[in-house]
mmCIF file of C-alpha atoms and ligand atoms in Angstrom:
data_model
loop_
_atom_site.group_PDB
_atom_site.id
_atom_site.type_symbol
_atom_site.label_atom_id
_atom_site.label_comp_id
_atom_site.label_asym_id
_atom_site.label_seq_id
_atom_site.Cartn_x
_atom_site.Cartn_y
_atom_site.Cartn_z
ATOM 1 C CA UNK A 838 109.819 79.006 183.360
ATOM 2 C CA UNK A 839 109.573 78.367 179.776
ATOM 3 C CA UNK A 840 109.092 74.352 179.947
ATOM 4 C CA UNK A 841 106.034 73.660 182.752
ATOM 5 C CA UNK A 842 104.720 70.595 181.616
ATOM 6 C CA UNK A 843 106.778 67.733 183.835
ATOM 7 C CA UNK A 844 105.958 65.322 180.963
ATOM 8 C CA UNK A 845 109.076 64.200 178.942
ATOM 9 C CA UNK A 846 108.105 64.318 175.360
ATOM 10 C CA UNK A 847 110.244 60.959 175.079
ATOM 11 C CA UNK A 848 107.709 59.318 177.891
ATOM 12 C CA UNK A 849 104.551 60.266 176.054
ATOM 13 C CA UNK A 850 105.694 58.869 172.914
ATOM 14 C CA UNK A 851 106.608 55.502 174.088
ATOM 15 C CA UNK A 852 102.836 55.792 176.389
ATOM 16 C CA UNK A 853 101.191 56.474 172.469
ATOM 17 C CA UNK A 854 103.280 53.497 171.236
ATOM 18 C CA UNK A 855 101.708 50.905 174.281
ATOM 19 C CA UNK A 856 98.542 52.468 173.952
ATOM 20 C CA UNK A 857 98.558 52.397 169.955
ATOM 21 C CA UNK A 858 100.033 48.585 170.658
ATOM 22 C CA UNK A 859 97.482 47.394 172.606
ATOM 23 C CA UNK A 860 94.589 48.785 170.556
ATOM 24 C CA UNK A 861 96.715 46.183 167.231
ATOM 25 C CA UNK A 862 96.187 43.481 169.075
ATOM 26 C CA UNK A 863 92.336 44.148 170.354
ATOM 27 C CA UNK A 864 92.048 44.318 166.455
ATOM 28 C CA UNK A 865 93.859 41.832 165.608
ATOM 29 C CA UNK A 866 92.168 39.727 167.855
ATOM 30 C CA UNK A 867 88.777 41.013 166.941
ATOM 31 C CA UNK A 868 89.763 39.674 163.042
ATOM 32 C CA UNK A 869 90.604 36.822 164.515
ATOM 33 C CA UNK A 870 87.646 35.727 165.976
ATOM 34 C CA UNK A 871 85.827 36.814 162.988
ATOM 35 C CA UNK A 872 87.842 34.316 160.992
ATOM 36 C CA UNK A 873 87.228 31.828 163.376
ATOM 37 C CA UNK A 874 83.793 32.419 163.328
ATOM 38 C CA UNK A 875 83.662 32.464 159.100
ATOM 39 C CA UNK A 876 85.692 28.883 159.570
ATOM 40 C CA UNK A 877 83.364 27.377 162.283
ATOM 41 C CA UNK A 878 80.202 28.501 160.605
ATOM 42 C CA UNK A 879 81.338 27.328 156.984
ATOM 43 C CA UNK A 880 82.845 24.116 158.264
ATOM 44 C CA UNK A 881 79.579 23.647 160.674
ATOM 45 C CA UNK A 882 76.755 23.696 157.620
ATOM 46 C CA UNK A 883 79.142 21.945 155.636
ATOM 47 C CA UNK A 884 78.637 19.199 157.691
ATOM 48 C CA UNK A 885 75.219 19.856 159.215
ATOM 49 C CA UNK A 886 72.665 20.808 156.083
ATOM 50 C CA UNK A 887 69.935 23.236 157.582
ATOM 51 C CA UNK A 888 67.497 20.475 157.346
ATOM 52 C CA UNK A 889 67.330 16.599 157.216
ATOM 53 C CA UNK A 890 66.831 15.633 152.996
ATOM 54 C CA UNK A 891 64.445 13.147 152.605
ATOM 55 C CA UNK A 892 64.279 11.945 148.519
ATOM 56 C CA UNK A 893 61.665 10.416 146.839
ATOM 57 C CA UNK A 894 61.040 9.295 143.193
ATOM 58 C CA UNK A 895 58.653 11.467 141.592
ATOM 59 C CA UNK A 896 57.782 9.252 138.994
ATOM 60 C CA UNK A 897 56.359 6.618 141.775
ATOM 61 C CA UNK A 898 54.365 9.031 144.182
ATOM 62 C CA UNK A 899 51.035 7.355 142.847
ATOM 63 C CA UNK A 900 51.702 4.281 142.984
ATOM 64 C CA UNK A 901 53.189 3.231 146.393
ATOM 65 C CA UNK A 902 54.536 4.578 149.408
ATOM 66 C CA UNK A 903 53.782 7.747 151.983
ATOM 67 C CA UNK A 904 51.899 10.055 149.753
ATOM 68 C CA UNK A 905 49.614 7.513 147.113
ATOM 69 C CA UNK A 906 46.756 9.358 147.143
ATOM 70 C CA UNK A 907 44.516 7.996 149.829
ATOM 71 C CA UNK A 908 47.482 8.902 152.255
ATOM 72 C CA UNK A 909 47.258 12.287 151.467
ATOM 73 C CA UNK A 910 45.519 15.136 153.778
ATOM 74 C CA UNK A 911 45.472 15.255 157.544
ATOM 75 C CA UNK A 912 46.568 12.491 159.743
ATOM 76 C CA UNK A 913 46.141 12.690 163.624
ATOM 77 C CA UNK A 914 49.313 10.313 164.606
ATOM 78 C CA UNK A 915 49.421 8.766 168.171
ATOM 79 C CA UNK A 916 51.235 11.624 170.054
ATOM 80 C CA UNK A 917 48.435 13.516 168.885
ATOM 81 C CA UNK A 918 49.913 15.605 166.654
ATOM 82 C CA UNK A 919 48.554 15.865 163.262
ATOM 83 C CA UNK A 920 50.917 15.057 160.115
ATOM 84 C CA UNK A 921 49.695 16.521 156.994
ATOM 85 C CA UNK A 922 51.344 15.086 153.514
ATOM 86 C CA UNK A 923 50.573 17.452 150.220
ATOM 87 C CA UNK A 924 51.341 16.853 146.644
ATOM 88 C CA UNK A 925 52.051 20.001 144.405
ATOM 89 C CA UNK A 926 51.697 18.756 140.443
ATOM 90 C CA UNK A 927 50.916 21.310 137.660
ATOM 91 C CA UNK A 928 49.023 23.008 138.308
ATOM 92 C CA UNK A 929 47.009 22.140 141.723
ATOM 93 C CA UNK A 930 47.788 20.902 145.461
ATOM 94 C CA UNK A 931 46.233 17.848 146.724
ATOM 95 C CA UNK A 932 44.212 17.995 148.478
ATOM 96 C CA UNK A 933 42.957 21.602 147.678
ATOM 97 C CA UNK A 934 41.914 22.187 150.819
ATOM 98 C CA UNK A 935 43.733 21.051 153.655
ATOM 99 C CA UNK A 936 42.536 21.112 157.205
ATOM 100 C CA UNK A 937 43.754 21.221 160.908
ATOM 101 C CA UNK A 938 43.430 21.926 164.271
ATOM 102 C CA UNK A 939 44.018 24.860 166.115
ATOM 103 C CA UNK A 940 46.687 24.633 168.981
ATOM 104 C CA UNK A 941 47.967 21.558 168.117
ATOM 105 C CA UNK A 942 51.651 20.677 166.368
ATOM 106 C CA UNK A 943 51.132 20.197 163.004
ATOM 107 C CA UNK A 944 53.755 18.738 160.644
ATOM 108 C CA UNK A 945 53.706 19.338 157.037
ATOM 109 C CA UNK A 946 55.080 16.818 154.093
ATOM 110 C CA UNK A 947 55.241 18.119 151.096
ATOM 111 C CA UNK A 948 56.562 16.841 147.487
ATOM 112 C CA UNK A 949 56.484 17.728 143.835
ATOM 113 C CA UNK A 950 54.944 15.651 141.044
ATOM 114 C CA UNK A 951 56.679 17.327 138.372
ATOM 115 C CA UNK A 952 58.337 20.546 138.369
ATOM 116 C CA UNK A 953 59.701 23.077 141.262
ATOM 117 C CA UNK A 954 57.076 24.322 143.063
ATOM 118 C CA UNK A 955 56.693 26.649 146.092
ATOM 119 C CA UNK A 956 54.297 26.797 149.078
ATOM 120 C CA UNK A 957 54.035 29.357 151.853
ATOM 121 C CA UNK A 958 50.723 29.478 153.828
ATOM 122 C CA UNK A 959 49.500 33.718 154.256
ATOM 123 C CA UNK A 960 49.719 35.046 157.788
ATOM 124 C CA UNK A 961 52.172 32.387 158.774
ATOM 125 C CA UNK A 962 55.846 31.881 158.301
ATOM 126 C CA UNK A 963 55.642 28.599 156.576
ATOM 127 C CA UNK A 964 57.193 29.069 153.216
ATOM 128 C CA UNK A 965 59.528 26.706 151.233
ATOM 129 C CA UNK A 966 60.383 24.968 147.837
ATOM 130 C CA UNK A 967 58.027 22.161 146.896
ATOM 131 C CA UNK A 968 60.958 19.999 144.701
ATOM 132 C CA UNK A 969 60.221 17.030 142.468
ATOM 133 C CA UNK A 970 62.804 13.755 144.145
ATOM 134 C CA UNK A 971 62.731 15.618 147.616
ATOM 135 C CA UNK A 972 60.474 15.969 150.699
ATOM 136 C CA UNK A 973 60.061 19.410 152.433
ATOM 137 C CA UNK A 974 59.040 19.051 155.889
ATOM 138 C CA UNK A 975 58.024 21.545 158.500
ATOM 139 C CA UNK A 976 56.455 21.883 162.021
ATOM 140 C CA UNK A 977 54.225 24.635 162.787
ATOM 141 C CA UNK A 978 51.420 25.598 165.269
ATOM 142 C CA UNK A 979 48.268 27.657 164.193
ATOM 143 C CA UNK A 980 46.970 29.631 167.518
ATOM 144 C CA UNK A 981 43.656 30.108 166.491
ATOM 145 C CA UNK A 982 40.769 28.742 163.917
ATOM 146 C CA UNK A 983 40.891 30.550 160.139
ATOM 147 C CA UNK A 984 41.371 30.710 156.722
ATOM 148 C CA UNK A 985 44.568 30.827 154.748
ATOM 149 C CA UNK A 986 45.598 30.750 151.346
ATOM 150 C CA UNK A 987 48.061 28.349 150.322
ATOM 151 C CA UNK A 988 49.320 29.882 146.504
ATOM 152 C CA UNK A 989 52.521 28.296 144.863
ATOM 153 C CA UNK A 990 54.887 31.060 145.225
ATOM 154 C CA UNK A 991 57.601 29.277 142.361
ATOM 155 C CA UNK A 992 56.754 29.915 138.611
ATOM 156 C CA UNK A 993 56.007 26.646 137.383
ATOM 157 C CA UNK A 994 54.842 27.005 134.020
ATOM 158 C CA UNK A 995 51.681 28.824 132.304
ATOM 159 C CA UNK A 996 49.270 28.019 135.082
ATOM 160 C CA UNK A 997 51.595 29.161 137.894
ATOM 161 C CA UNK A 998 48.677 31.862 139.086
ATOM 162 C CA UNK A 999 46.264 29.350 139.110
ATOM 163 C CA UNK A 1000 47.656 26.809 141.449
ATOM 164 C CA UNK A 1001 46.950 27.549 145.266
ATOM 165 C CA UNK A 1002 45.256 25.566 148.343
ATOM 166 C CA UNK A 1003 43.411 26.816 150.868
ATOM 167 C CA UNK A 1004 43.974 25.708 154.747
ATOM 168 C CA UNK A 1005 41.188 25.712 156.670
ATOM 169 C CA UNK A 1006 42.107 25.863 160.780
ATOM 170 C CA UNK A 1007 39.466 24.432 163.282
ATOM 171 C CA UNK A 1008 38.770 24.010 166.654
ATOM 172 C CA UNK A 1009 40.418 21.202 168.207
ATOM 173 C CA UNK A 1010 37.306 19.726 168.986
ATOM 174 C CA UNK A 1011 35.874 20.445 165.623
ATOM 175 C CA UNK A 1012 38.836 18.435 164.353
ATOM 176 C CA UNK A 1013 38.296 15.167 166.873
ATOM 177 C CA UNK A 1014 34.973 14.708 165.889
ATOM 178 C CA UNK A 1015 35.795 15.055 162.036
ATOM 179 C CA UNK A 1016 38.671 12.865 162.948
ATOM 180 C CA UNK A 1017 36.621 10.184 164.783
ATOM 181 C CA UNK A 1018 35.853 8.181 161.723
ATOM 182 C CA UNK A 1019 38.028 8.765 159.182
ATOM 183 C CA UNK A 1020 42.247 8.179 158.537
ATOM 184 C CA UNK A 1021 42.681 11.125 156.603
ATOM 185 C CA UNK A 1022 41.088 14.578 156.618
ATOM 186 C CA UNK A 1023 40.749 17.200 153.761
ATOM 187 C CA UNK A 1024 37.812 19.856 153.760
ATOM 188 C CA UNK A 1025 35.334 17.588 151.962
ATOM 189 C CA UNK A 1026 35.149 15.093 154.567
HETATM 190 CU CU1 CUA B 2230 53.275 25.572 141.013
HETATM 191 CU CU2 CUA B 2230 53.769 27.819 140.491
#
């Protein structure tokens, strides 16, 4: 009994060849979908920019429009929220010191003056380019009351190290009351 094994050697080759053809097209699918995915995504942020762009002409901030200078700071809007507009300008934010409330949405507007800037606020994830002709905006919520520093993060010429804000987070009711009789809010008030 020299040959035990009941399996034809034929048989088992042509079972490797299904197996070994079914495995090609999980692959092949598998790169497919990839592909699809590398179209869809490309195609989708093509057409779909990460964020709105807002533009706005630099040379004009002062003068007219959302961010003259007595629009600047904190703004408590109608929903409640608070909108806060910032300029960045070589080499300083205004206002310096920005503050807010606590456990409210906040919205941040922020444009450039002059040159590329950056902003990102420590212990939070707020972080983006401050560009002259463009507005960055972002929403944000700060849980509790505290300090933060607010340093441009984008060399912008030879007092780069020297430009930074602080933001200054309140109580809610802190806020209303400084709120109650004034349009806009910066640390001063
Ligand atoms: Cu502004 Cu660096």
């Amino acid at each position: 009994m020299a040959q035990v094994s009941s399996a034809d050697p034929h048989d088992s080759a042509e079972q490797a060849a299904r197996i070994e053809k079914r495995w090609a097209i999980v692959i092949v699918g598998i790169m497919a979908l990839l592909v699809a995915v590398t179209i869809f995504t490309g195609l989708h942020w093509a057409m779909m920019p990460p964020s709105r762009v807002e533009t706005i002409d630099p040379s004009t901030l002062h003068v007219s429009g959302e961010f003259v200078e007595s629009n600047l700071g904190s703004a408590v809007e109608a929903n409640g929220s608070v909108t806060v507009r910032i300029i960045g300008q070589q080499y300083s934010f205004t206002p310096q010191c920005i503050v807010v409330p606590a456990k409210t949405p906040i919205v941040f507007r922020v444009t450039s003056a002059d040159v590329v800037h950056g902003m990102l606020i420590t212990g939070t994830n707020i972080n983006s380019m401050v560009e002259p002709g463009y507005i960055a905006t972002f929403k944000t919520e700060f849980d509790q009351p505290g300090n933060h520093l607010m340093p441009c993060h984008e060399f912008c010429g030879v007092g780069h190290e020297a430009m930074w804000a602080n933001v200054k987070v309140v109580d809610k009711d802190v806020f209303a009351k400084m709120a109650a009789n004034t349009r806009r809010l910066s640390c001063d008030l």
